[in-house]
mmCIF file of C-alpha atoms and ligand atoms in Angstrom:
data_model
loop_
_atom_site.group_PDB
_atom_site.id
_atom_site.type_symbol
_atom_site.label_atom_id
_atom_site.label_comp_id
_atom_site.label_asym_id
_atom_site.label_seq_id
_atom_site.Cartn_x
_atom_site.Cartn_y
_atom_site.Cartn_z
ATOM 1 C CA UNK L 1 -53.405 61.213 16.013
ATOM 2 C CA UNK L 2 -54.227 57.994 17.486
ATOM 3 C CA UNK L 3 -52.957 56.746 20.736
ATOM 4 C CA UNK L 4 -53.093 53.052 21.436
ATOM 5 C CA UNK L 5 -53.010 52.543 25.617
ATOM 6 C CA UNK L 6 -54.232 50.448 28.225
ATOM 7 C CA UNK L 7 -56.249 51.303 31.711
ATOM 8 C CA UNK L 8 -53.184 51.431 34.139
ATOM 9 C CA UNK L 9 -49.858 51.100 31.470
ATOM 10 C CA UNK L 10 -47.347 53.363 30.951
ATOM 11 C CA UNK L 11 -49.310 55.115 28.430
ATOM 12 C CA UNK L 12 -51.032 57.378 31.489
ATOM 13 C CA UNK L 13 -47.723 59.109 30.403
ATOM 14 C CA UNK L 14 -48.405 60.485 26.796
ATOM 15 C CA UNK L 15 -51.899 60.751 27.727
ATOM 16 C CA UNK L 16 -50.532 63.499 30.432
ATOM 17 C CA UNK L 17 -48.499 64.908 27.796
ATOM 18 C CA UNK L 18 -51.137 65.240 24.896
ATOM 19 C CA UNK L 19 -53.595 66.692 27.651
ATOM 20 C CA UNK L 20 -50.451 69.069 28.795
ATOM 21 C CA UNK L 21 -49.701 70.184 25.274
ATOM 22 C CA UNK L 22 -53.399 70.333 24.486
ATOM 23 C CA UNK L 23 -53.100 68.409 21.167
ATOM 24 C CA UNK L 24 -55.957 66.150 20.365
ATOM 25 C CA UNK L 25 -55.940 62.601 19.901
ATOM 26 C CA UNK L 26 -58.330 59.717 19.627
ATOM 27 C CA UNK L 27 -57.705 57.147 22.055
ATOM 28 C CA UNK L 28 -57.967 53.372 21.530
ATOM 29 C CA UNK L 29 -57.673 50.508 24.013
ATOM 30 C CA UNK L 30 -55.557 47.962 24.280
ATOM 31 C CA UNK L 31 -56.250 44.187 25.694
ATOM 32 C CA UNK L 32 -53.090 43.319 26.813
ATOM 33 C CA UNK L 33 -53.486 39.946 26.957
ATOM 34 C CA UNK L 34 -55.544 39.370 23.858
ATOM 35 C CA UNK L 35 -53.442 42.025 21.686
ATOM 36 C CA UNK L 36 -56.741 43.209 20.520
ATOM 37 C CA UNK L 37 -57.904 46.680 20.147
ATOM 38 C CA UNK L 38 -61.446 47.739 20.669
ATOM 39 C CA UNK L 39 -63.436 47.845 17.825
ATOM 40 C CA UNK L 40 -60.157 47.301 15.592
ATOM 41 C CA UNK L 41 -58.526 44.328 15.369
ATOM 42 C CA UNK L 42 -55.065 43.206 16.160
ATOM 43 C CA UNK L 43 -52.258 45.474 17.894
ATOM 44 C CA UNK L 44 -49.880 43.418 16.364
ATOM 45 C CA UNK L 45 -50.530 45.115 12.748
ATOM 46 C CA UNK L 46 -50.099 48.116 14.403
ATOM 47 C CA UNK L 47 -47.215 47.751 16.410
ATOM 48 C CA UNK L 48 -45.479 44.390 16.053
ATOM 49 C CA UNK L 49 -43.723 44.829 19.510
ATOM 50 C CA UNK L 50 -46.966 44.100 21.261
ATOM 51 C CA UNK L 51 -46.429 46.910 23.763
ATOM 52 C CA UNK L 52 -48.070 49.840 24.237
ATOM 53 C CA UNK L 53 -47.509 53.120 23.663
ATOM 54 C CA UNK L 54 -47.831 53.367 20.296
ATOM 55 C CA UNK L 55 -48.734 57.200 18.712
ATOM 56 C CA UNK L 56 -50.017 57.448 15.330
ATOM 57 C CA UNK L 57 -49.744 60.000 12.919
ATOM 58 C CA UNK L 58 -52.182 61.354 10.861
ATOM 59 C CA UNK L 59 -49.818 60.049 8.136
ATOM 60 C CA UNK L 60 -49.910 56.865 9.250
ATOM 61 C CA UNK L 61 -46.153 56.670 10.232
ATOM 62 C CA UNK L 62 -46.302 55.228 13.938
ATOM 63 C CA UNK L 63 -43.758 56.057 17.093
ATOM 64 C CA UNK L 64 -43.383 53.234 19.508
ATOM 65 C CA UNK L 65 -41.217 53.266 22.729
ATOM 66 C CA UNK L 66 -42.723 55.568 25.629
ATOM 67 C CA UNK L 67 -39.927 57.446 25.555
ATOM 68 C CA UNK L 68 -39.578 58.288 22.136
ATOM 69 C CA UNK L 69 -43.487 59.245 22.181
ATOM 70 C CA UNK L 70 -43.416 61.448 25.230
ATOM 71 C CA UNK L 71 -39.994 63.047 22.922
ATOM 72 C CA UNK L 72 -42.193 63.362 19.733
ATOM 73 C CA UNK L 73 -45.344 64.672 21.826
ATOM 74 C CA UNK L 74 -43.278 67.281 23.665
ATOM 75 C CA UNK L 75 -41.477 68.707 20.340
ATOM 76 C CA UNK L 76 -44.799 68.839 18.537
ATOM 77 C CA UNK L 77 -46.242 71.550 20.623
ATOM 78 C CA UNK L 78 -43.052 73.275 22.252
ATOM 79 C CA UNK L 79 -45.122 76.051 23.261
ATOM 80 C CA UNK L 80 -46.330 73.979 26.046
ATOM 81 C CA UNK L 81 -42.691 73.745 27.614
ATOM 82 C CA UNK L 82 -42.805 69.844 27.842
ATOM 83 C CA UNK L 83 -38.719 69.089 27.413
ATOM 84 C CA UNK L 84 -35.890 71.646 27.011
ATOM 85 C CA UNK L 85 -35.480 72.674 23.719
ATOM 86 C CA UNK L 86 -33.462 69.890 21.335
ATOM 87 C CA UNK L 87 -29.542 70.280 22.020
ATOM 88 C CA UNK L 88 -29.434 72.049 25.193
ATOM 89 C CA UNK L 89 -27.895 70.114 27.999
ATOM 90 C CA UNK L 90 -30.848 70.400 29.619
ATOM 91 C CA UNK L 91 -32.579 68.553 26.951
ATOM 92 C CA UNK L 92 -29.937 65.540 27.572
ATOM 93 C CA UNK L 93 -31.326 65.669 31.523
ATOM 94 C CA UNK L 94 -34.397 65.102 29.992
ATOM 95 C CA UNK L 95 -33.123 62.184 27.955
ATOM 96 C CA UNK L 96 -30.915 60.655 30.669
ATOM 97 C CA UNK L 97 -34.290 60.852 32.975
ATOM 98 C CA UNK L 98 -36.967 59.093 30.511
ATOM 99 C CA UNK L 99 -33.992 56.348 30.308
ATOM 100 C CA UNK L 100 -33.644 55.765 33.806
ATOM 101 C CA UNK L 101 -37.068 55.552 34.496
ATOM 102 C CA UNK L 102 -37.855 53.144 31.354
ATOM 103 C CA UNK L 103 -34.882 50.999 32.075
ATOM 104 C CA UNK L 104 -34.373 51.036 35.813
ATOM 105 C CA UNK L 105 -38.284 51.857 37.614
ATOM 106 C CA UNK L 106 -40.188 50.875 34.448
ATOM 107 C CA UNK L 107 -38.417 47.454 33.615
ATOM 108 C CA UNK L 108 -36.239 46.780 36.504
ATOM 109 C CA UNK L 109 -39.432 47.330 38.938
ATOM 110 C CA UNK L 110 -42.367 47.970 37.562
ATOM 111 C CA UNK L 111 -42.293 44.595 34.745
ATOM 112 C CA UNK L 112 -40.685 42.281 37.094
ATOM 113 C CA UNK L 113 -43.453 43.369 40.295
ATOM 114 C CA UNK L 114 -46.498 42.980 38.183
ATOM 115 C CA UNK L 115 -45.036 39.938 35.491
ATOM 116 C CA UNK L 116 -47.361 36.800 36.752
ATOM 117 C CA UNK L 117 -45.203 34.342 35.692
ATOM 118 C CA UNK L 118 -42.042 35.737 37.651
ATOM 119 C CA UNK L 119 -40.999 33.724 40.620
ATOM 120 C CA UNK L 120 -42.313 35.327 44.100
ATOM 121 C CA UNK L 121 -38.792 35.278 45.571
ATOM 122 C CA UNK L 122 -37.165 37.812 42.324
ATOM 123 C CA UNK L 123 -40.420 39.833 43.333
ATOM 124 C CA UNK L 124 -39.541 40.309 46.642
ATOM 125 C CA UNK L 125 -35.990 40.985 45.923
ATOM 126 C CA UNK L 126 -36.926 43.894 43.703
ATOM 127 C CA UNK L 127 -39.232 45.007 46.294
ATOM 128 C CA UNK L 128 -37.043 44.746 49.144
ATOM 129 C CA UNK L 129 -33.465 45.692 47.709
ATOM 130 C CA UNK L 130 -33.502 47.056 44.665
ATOM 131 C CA UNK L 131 -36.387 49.761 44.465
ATOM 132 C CA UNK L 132 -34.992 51.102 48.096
ATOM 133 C CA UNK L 133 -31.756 51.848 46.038
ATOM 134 C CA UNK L 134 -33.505 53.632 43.051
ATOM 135 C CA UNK L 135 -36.121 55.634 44.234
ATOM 136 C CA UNK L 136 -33.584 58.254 46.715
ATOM 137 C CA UNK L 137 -32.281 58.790 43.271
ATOM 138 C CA UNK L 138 -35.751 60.957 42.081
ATOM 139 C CA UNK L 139 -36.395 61.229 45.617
ATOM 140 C CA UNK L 140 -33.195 63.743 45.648
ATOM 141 C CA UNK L 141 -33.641 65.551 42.193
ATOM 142 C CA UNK L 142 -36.965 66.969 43.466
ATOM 143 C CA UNK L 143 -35.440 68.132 46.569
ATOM 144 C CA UNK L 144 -34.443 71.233 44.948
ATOM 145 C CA UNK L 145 -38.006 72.171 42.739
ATOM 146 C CA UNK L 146 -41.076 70.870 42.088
ATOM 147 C CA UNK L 147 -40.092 69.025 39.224
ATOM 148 C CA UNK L 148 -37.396 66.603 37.920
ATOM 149 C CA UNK L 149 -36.312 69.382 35.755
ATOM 150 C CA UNK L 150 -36.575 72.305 38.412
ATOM 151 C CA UNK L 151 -39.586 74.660 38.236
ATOM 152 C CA UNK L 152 -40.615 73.337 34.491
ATOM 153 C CA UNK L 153 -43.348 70.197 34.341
ATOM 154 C CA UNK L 154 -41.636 68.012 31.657
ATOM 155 C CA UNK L 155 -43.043 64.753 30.126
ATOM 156 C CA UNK L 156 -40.553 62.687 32.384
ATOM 157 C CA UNK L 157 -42.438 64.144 35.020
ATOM 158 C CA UNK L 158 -45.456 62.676 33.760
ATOM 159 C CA UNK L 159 -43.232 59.285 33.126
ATOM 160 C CA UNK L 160 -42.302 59.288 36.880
ATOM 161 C CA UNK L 161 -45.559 59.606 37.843
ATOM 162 C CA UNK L 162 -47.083 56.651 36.100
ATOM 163 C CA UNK L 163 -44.552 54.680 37.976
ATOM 164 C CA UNK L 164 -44.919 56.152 41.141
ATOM 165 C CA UNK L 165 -48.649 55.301 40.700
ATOM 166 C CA UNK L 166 -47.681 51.598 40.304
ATOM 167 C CA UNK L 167 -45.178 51.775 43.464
ATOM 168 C CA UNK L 168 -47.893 53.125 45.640
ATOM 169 C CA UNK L 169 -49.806 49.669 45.050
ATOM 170 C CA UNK L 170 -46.306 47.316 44.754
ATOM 171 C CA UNK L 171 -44.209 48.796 48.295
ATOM 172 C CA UNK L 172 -46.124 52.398 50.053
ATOM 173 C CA UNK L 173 -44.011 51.805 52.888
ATOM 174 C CA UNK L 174 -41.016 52.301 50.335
ATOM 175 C CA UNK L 175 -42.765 55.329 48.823
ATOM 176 C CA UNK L 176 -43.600 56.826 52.478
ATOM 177 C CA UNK L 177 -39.952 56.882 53.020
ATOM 178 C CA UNK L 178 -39.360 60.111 50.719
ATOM 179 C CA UNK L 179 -41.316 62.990 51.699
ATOM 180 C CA UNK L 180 -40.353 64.833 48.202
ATOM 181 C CA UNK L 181 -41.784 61.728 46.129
ATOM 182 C CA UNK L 182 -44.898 61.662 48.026
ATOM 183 C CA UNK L 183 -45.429 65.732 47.321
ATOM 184 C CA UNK L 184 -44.594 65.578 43.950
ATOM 185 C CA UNK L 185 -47.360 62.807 43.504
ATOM 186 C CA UNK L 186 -49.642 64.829 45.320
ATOM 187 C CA UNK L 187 -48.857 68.393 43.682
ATOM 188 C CA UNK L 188 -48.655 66.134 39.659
ATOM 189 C CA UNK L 189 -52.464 64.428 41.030
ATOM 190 C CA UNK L 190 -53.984 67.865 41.123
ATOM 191 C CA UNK L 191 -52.738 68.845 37.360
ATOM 192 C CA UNK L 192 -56.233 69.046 35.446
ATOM 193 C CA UNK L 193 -54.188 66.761 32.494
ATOM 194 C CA UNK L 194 -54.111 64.063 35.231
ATOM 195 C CA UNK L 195 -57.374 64.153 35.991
ATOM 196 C CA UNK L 196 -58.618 63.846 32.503
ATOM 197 C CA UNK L 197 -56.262 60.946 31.452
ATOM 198 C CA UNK L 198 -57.364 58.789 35.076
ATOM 199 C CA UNK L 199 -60.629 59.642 33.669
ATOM 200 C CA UNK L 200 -60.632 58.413 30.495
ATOM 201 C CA UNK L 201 -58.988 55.381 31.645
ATOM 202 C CA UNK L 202 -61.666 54.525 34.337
ATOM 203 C CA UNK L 203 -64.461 54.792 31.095
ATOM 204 C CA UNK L 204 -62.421 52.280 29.536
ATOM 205 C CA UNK L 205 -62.116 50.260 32.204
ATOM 206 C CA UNK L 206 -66.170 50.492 33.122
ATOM 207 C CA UNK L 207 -66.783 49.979 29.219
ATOM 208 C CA UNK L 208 -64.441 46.934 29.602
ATOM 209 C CA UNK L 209 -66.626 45.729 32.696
ATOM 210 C CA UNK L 210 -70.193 46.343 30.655
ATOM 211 C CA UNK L 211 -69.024 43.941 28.215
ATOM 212 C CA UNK L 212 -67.911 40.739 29.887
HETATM 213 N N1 LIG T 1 -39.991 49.047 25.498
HETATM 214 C C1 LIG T 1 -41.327 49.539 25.710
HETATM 215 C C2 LIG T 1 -41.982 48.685 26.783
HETATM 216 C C3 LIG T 1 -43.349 49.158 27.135
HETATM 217 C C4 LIG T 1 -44.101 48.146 28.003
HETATM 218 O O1 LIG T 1 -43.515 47.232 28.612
HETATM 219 N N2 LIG T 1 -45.412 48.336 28.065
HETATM 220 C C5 LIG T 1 -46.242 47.432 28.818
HETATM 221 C C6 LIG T 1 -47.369 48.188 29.474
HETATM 222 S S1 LIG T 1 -46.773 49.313 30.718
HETATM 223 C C7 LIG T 1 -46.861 46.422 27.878
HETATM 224 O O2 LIG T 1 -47.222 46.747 26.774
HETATM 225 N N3 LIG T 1 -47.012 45.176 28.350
HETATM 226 C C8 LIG T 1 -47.659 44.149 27.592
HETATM 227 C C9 LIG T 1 -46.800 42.960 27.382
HETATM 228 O O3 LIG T 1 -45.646 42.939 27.852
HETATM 229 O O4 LIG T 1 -47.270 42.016 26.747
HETATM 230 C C10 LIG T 1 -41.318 51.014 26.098
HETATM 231 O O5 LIG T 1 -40.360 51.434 26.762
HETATM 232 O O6 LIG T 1 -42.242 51.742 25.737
#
């Protein structure tokens, strides 16, 4: 499998999960702004979307959409207890969480905070009024366990954590507001499938620097 990502994007969050499920996986970087891949060619012919994640099979056949590759990831090794198993209700908690935090921390936030060409004023009214709305909504969920799920790490847990990453940097006066947000970032930090994926991304980013 092949995992195309880029130092700081959302794909910290399959990288958590591959690590978590122990699967192995080649990684390749993505330019963002140049849609190149190192030592490949063009992301576009892989995924048309331009965005990363994108997982590929050994077959070829490739998943886009973080959520749908943290999905595929976590059913591909269910020993590793990544998401409740398919058509439980707790498997739908699982789904309604990856879509909240795609749709309402990934795009509503995270996109709009760190989009260069989007006016200062929206930036600051995603900063100041609508993040303090969302994150209580996490910020309660892990008031009663460790994890979004309860007491089981689940790839939305890894999710969250990318974006929490990103919201330390955007508002951590926001973030210092809920104790339970800032333990669960601490207590995720320490998971040894953390480390290695802030690893590998701080090689690419020092291969990155060698070569400008
Ligand atoms: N709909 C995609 C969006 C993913 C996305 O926005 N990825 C960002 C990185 S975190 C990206 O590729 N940005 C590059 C761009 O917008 O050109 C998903 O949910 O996976």
């Amino acid at each position: 499998m092949k995992l195309y990502a880029s130092p700081d994007a959302c794909s910290l969050a399959p990288q958590i999960a591959l690590n978590e499920a122990g699967l192995p996986y080649d990684l390749r970087w993505v330019d963002l702004a140049t849609k190149q891949v190192c030592g490949e060619g063009s992301y576009l012919d892989v995924n048309p979307k331009g965005k990363i994640s994108s997982l590929v099979r050994d077959d070829g056949s490739v998943i886009t959409e973080n959520a749908s590759v943290l999905s595929y990831i976590a059913d591909l090794r269910r020993e590793a207890n990544l998401a409740p198993a398919p058509g439980t209700p707790e498997r739908l908690k699982l789904l309604e969480w990856l879509t909240f935090i795609t749709t309402e921390l990934h795009k509503q936030v995270l996109w709009v905070s760190f989009n260069p060409h989007v006016p200062t004023a929206m930036k600051h009214l995603v900063r100041d009024d609508v993040l303090p709305k969302i994150l209580p909504i996490p910020s309660r969920a892990l008031a009663t366990g460790p994890f979004l799920l309860g007491e089981q790490f689940t790839v939305a847990d890894a999710y969250l954590y990318w974006t929490l990453t990103l919201i330390s940097r955007l508002a951590p006066d926001e973030l210092a507001r809920h104790p339970n947000l800032h333990s669960f970032y601490e207590r995720v930090t320490t998971r040894p499938s953390v480390a290695k994926a802030h690893a590998a991304e701080g090689a690419a980013r020092a291969q990155a620097g060698a070569g400008r």
